[in-house]
């Protein structure tokens, strides 16, 4: 039997995913150890795990370097890779939003927006082109997106909002919600056919485990 490979997104998502797998009797405890080892193995279940940058997880899965991946819906949408999204894991829930200064609240439709700052250029472009049919300049930033409207880099931002605390503390508000985001399980298209029995079993065990939590 060949090993199935699972790619986890480094960070908070990985910790929650590990708990989920452990609750499903799949051993990925080795990932918690502070070693430089990149891949750990559950010999009993013939599963290998590795941690990757969230944005790279869909890439590993599309190419079949990982059969399964755990990653946020935001990253799936932004990367636009060819793969199956098989399960909503529910955790790491937040919203992808357009946000900006309070003065714009309820006025987005009357406003001409010229520049949008975001870590998610594809999602922002799709939203403004398809939903609002506007041509705007997307400015890619790598973090602290809320700064952009405060210092005049852009009128609005497209970013994740979890508790809303960052927006509030910077006098910004949600102007529109683009999508509900949470962690998802993704599967390589070929693996889903070739290893359907084992993969479906993992999906089922994880799903049951989620229901019981
Ligand atoms: C994320 C996101 C927002 C913030 C939202 O940033 O980009 O800035 O969290 O959370 P809140 O609604 O609970 O305040 P993150 O902390 O990941 O850092 P970043 O700004 O460097 O991307």
mmCIF file of C-alpha atoms and ligand atoms in Angstrom:
data_model
loop_
_atom_site.group_PDB
_atom_site.id
_atom_site.type_symbol
_atom_site.label_atom_id
_atom_site.label_comp_id
_atom_site.label_asym_id
_atom_site.label_seq_id
_atom_site.Cartn_x
_atom_site.Cartn_y
_atom_site.Cartn_z
ATOM 1 C CA UNK A 1 0.000 0.000 0.000
ATOM 2 C CA UNK A 2 1.423 3.393 -0.945
ATOM 3 C CA UNK A 3 1.577 6.274 1.518
ATOM 4 C CA UNK A 4 -1.049 8.983 1.287
ATOM 5 C CA UNK A 5 0.462 12.433 1.739
ATOM 6 C CA UNK A 6 -1.290 15.263 3.580
ATOM 7 C CA UNK A 7 -0.106 18.897 3.377
ATOM 8 C CA UNK A 8 -1.017 21.150 6.300
ATOM 9 C CA UNK A 9 -0.900 24.967 6.264
ATOM 10 C CA UNK A 10 1.748 26.194 8.709
ATOM 11 C CA UNK A 11 0.452 28.107 11.714
ATOM 12 C CA UNK A 12 -2.830 28.137 13.565
ATOM 13 C CA UNK A 13 -4.594 26.120 10.896
ATOM 14 C CA UNK A 14 -2.063 23.287 11.243
ATOM 15 C CA UNK A 15 -2.601 23.058 14.990
ATOM 16 C CA UNK A 16 -6.357 22.738 14.559
ATOM 17 C CA UNK A 17 -5.936 20.253 11.718
ATOM 18 C CA UNK A 18 -3.594 18.130 13.844
ATOM 19 C CA UNK A 19 -6.189 17.968 16.623
ATOM 20 C CA UNK A 20 -8.767 16.908 14.083
ATOM 21 C CA UNK A 21 -6.603 14.111 12.674
ATOM 22 C CA UNK A 22 -5.560 12.950 16.121
ATOM 23 C CA UNK A 23 -9.218 12.764 17.119
ATOM 24 C CA UNK A 24 -9.681 10.568 14.057
ATOM 25 C CA UNK A 25 -6.880 8.237 15.265
ATOM 26 C CA UNK A 26 -4.375 9.445 12.691
ATOM 27 C CA UNK A 27 -0.999 10.189 14.254
ATOM 28 C CA UNK A 28 0.624 13.464 13.176
ATOM 29 C CA UNK A 29 2.107 14.249 16.602
ATOM 30 C CA UNK A 30 5.619 14.288 15.131
ATOM 31 C CA UNK A 31 4.810 17.636 13.477
ATOM 32 C CA UNK A 32 4.594 19.266 16.907
ATOM 33 C CA UNK A 33 8.162 18.320 17.794
ATOM 34 C CA UNK A 34 10.708 21.044 17.328
ATOM 35 C CA UNK A 35 12.839 19.343 14.716
ATOM 36 C CA UNK A 36 13.910 20.465 11.245
ATOM 37 C CA UNK A 37 12.461 17.309 9.792
ATOM 38 C CA UNK A 38 10.056 18.241 7.011
ATOM 39 C CA UNK A 39 7.994 15.089 6.644
ATOM 40 C CA UNK A 40 6.614 12.862 9.399
ATOM 41 C CA UNK A 41 4.991 9.473 8.991
ATOM 42 C CA UNK A 42 2.095 7.600 10.576
ATOM 43 C CA UNK A 43 3.233 4.023 9.843
ATOM 44 C CA UNK A 44 0.029 2.410 11.095
ATOM 45 C CA UNK A 45 -2.211 4.332 8.690
ATOM 46 C CA UNK A 46 0.445 4.705 5.962
ATOM 47 C CA UNK A 47 0.118 8.486 5.911
ATOM 48 C CA UNK A 48 2.821 11.123 5.550
ATOM 49 C CA UNK A 49 2.358 14.704 6.728
ATOM 50 C CA UNK A 50 4.216 17.877 5.899
ATOM 51 C CA UNK A 51 3.822 21.568 6.720
ATOM 52 C CA UNK A 52 3.901 24.193 3.976
ATOM 53 C CA UNK A 53 3.203 27.897 3.557
ATOM 54 C CA UNK A 54 -0.591 28.179 3.216
ATOM 55 C CA UNK A 55 -0.390 29.652 -0.305
ATOM 56 C CA UNK A 56 1.688 26.647 -1.440
ATOM 57 C CA UNK A 57 -0.699 23.950 -0.168
ATOM 58 C CA UNK A 58 -3.037 24.100 -3.226
ATOM 59 C CA UNK A 59 0.039 23.862 -5.481
ATOM 60 C CA UNK A 60 1.253 20.654 -3.795
ATOM 61 C CA UNK A 61 -2.252 19.212 -4.083
ATOM 62 C CA UNK A 62 -2.825 20.172 -7.732
ATOM 63 C CA UNK A 63 0.451 18.511 -8.763
ATOM 64 C CA UNK A 64 -0.230 15.424 -6.646
ATOM 65 C CA UNK A 65 2.814 15.990 -4.416
ATOM 66 C CA UNK A 66 0.194 15.887 -1.670
ATOM 67 C CA UNK A 67 -2.996 13.816 -2.047
ATOM 68 C CA UNK A 68 -4.839 15.877 0.554
ATOM 69 C CA UNK A 69 -4.403 19.424 1.846
ATOM 70 C CA UNK A 70 -5.812 21.500 4.691
ATOM 71 C CA UNK A 71 -6.046 25.164 3.794
ATOM 72 C CA UNK A 72 -8.259 28.235 4.130
ATOM 73 C CA UNK A 73 -10.985 28.979 1.597
ATOM 74 C CA UNK A 74 -9.296 32.370 1.043
ATOM 75 C CA UNK A 75 -6.147 30.645 -0.227
ATOM 76 C CA UNK A 76 -8.138 28.206 -2.392
ATOM 77 C CA UNK A 77 -9.949 31.115 -4.064
ATOM 78 C CA UNK A 78 -6.836 33.189 -4.473
ATOM 79 C CA UNK A 79 -4.691 30.385 -5.900
ATOM 80 C CA UNK A 80 -7.378 29.127 -8.293
ATOM 81 C CA UNK A 81 -5.812 25.656 -8.595
ATOM 82 C CA UNK A 82 -7.404 22.621 -10.221
ATOM 83 C CA UNK A 83 -8.463 20.371 -7.315
ATOM 84 C CA UNK A 84 -11.457 19.105 -5.355
ATOM 85 C CA UNK A 85 -12.674 20.896 -2.255
ATOM 86 C CA UNK A 86 -14.256 18.025 -0.303
ATOM 87 C CA UNK A 87 -14.983 19.181 3.216
ATOM 88 C CA UNK A 88 -15.678 22.390 5.120
ATOM 89 C CA UNK A 89 -13.859 21.942 8.417
ATOM 90 C CA UNK A 90 -15.587 24.963 9.940
ATOM 91 C CA UNK A 91 -12.676 26.217 12.006
ATOM 92 C CA UNK A 92 -10.653 29.383 11.363
ATOM 93 C CA UNK A 93 -13.922 31.032 10.346
ATOM 94 C CA UNK A 94 -13.838 34.629 9.142
ATOM 95 C CA UNK A 95 -15.103 36.747 6.229
ATOM 96 C CA UNK A 96 -13.435 38.155 3.134
ATOM 97 C CA UNK A 97 -14.559 41.774 3.078
ATOM 98 C CA UNK A 98 -14.238 45.080 1.341
ATOM 99 C CA UNK A 99 -13.464 47.602 4.055
ATOM 100 C CA UNK A 100 -12.739 51.296 4.215
ATOM 101 C CA UNK A 101 -13.350 54.527 6.117
ATOM 102 C CA UNK A 102 -16.747 55.109 7.785
ATOM 103 C CA UNK A 103 -17.572 57.931 5.348
ATOM 104 C CA UNK A 104 -17.896 55.337 2.578
ATOM 105 C CA UNK A 105 -20.475 53.250 4.455
ATOM 106 C CA UNK A 106 -23.544 52.754 2.256
ATOM 107 C CA UNK A 107 -21.958 54.864 -0.474
ATOM 108 C CA UNK A 108 -19.866 52.271 -2.268
ATOM 109 C CA UNK A 109 -22.181 52.288 -5.286
ATOM 110 C CA UNK A 110 -21.982 56.036 -5.797
ATOM 111 C CA UNK A 111 -18.231 56.100 -5.284
ATOM 112 C CA UNK A 112 -15.579 55.660 -7.926
ATOM 113 C CA UNK A 113 -12.906 53.567 -6.357
ATOM 114 C CA UNK A 114 -9.562 53.801 -8.090
ATOM 115 C CA UNK A 115 -7.237 51.787 -5.873
ATOM 116 C CA UNK A 116 -7.705 48.726 -3.678
ATOM 117 C CA UNK A 117 -4.990 47.331 -1.417
ATOM 118 C CA UNK A 118 -5.020 43.622 -0.614
ATOM 119 C CA UNK A 119 -3.100 40.432 0.038
ATOM 120 C CA UNK A 120 -5.621 38.767 -2.333
ATOM 121 C CA UNK A 121 -5.305 40.395 -5.790
ATOM 122 C CA UNK A 122 -7.267 37.716 -7.648
ATOM 123 C CA UNK A 123 -10.219 37.822 -5.244
ATOM 124 C CA UNK A 124 -10.219 41.630 -5.285
ATOM 125 C CA UNK A 125 -10.029 41.795 -9.106
ATOM 126 C CA UNK A 126 -12.832 39.225 -9.519
ATOM 127 C CA UNK A 127 -15.039 41.119 -7.117
ATOM 128 C CA UNK A 128 -14.572 44.543 -8.664
ATOM 129 C CA UNK A 129 -14.676 43.331 -12.263
ATOM 130 C CA UNK A 130 -17.553 40.876 -12.114
ATOM 131 C CA UNK A 131 -19.733 42.151 -9.350
ATOM 132 C CA UNK A 132 -19.188 45.867 -9.680
ATOM 133 C CA UNK A 133 -17.932 46.004 -13.273
ATOM 134 C CA UNK A 134 -15.304 48.517 -12.420
ATOM 135 C CA UNK A 135 -11.737 48.724 -13.493
ATOM 136 C CA UNK A 136 -9.530 49.434 -10.546
ATOM 137 C CA UNK A 137 -5.880 49.289 -9.691
ATOM 138 C CA UNK A 138 -5.055 46.460 -7.321
ATOM 139 C CA UNK A 139 -2.139 47.114 -5.013
ATOM 140 C CA UNK A 140 -0.667 43.916 -3.575
ATOM 141 C CA UNK A 141 0.472 44.168 0.047
ATOM 142 C CA UNK A 142 1.840 41.427 2.266
ATOM 143 C CA UNK A 143 0.336 42.326 5.638
ATOM 144 C CA UNK A 144 -1.154 45.092 7.811
ATOM 145 C CA UNK A 145 -3.538 45.824 4.938
ATOM 146 C CA UNK A 146 -5.604 48.163 7.134
ATOM 147 C CA UNK A 147 -2.796 50.711 6.901
ATOM 148 C CA UNK A 148 -3.465 51.424 3.225
ATOM 149 C CA UNK A 149 -6.581 53.641 3.543
ATOM 150 C CA UNK A 150 -5.148 55.300 6.662
ATOM 151 C CA UNK A 151 -2.096 56.592 4.810
ATOM 152 C CA UNK A 152 -3.758 57.271 1.460
ATOM 153 C CA UNK A 153 -2.411 54.305 -0.479
ATOM 154 C CA UNK A 154 -5.926 53.179 -1.468
ATOM 155 C CA UNK A 155 -9.544 54.143 -0.814
ATOM 156 C CA UNK A 156 -10.562 50.651 0.280
ATOM 157 C CA UNK A 157 -9.072 47.250 1.096
ATOM 158 C CA UNK A 158 -10.030 43.633 0.512
ATOM 159 C CA UNK A 159 -9.031 41.589 3.548
ATOM 160 C CA UNK A 160 -10.049 38.999 6.100
ATOM 161 C CA UNK A 161 -12.165 40.134 9.034
ATOM 162 C CA UNK A 162 -12.386 37.805 11.993
ATOM 163 C CA UNK A 163 -13.458 39.654 15.149
ATOM 164 C CA UNK A 164 -13.547 43.094 13.481
ATOM 165 C CA UNK A 165 -11.153 44.421 16.149
ATOM 166 C CA UNK A 166 -8.445 45.585 13.729
ATOM 167 C CA UNK A 167 -10.973 47.532 11.630
ATOM 168 C CA UNK A 168 -12.625 49.082 14.685
ATOM 169 C CA UNK A 169 -9.389 50.211 16.282
ATOM 170 C CA UNK A 170 -8.456 51.949 13.039
ATOM 171 C CA UNK A 171 -11.854 53.584 12.408
ATOM 172 C CA UNK A 172 -12.564 51.397 9.404
ATOM 173 C CA UNK A 173 -15.784 49.517 8.624
ATOM 174 C CA UNK A 174 -16.927 46.587 6.486
ATOM 175 C CA UNK A 175 -18.408 47.959 3.252
ATOM 176 C CA UNK A 176 -19.334 44.609 1.701
ATOM 177 C CA UNK A 177 -18.834 40.905 2.407
ATOM 178 C CA UNK A 178 -17.336 38.933 -0.483
ATOM 179 C CA UNK A 179 -17.272 35.415 0.993
ATOM 180 C CA UNK A 180 -17.459 33.321 4.150
ATOM 181 C CA UNK A 181 -14.089 31.769 4.831
ATOM 182 C CA UNK A 182 -13.029 28.731 6.890
ATOM 183 C CA UNK A 183 -10.575 25.839 6.703
ATOM 184 C CA UNK A 184 -11.273 23.273 3.989
ATOM 185 C CA UNK A 185 -10.001 19.842 3.041
ATOM 186 C CA UNK A 186 -8.838 19.666 -0.581
ATOM 187 C CA UNK A 187 -7.946 16.581 -2.631
ATOM 188 C CA UNK A 188 -5.923 16.004 -5.794
ATOM 189 C CA UNK A 189 -8.191 15.061 -8.713
ATOM 190 C CA UNK A 190 -6.308 11.888 -9.704
ATOM 191 C CA UNK A 191 -5.847 10.731 -6.087
ATOM 192 C CA UNK A 192 -9.596 11.073 -5.557
ATOM 193 C CA UNK A 193 -10.113 8.427 -8.266
ATOM 194 C CA UNK A 194 -7.103 6.170 -7.659
ATOM 195 C CA UNK A 195 -7.324 6.171 -3.857
ATOM 196 C CA UNK A 196 -11.026 6.855 -3.498
ATOM 197 C CA UNK A 197 -11.619 4.220 -0.811
ATOM 198 C CA UNK A 198 -8.876 5.403 1.552
ATOM 199 C CA UNK A 199 -9.510 9.090 0.927
ATOM 200 C CA UNK A 200 -13.268 8.776 1.391
ATOM 201 C CA UNK A 201 -12.617 6.908 4.633
ATOM 202 C CA UNK A 202 -10.449 9.780 5.894
ATOM 203 C CA UNK A 203 -13.116 12.314 4.848
ATOM 204 C CA UNK A 204 -15.775 10.304 6.700
ATOM 205 C CA UNK A 205 -13.719 9.851 9.875
ATOM 206 C CA UNK A 206 -12.843 13.553 9.957
ATOM 207 C CA UNK A 207 -16.459 14.523 9.236
ATOM 208 C CA UNK A 208 -17.722 12.329 12.120
ATOM 209 C CA UNK A 209 -15.061 13.765 14.375
ATOM 210 C CA UNK A 210 -16.183 17.299 13.473
ATOM 211 C CA UNK A 211 -19.823 16.439 14.211
ATOM 212 C CA UNK A 212 -18.921 15.128 17.658
ATOM 213 C CA UNK A 213 -17.017 18.250 18.636
HETATM 214 C C1 LIG B 1 -5.519 39.253 9.687
HETATM 215 C C2 LIG B 1 -6.287 40.080 8.660
HETATM 216 C C3 LIG B 1 -6.688 41.297 9.455
HETATM 217 C C4 LIG B 1 -6.912 40.722 10.839
HETATM 218 C C5 LIG B 1 -8.375 40.533 11.083
HETATM 219 O O1 LIG B 1 -4.233 39.728 9.733
HETATM 220 O O2 LIG B 1 -5.475 40.386 7.548
HETATM 221 O O3 LIG B 1 -5.667 42.248 9.466
HETATM 222 O O4 LIG B 1 -6.232 39.464 10.904
HETATM 223 O O5 LIG B 1 -8.655 40.041 12.369
HETATM 224 P P1 LIG B 1 -9.686 40.759 13.335
HETATM 225 O O6 LIG B 1 -10.932 41.038 12.568
HETATM 226 O O7 LIG B 1 -9.922 39.718 14.414
HETATM 227 O O8 LIG B 1 -9.040 42.004 13.883
HETATM 228 P P2 LIG B 1 -3.068 38.953 10.482
HETATM 229 O O9 LIG B 1 -3.203 39.115 11.942
HETATM 230 O O10 LIG B 1 -3.043 37.537 9.992
HETATM 231 O O11 LIG B 1 -1.756 39.719 10.028
HETATM 232 P P3 LIG B 1 -1.377 40.559 8.729
HETATM 233 O O12 LIG B 1 -2.051 41.889 8.889
HETATM 234 O O13 LIG B 1 0.103 40.676 8.802
HETATM 235 O O14 LIG B 1 -1.851 39.819 7.522
#
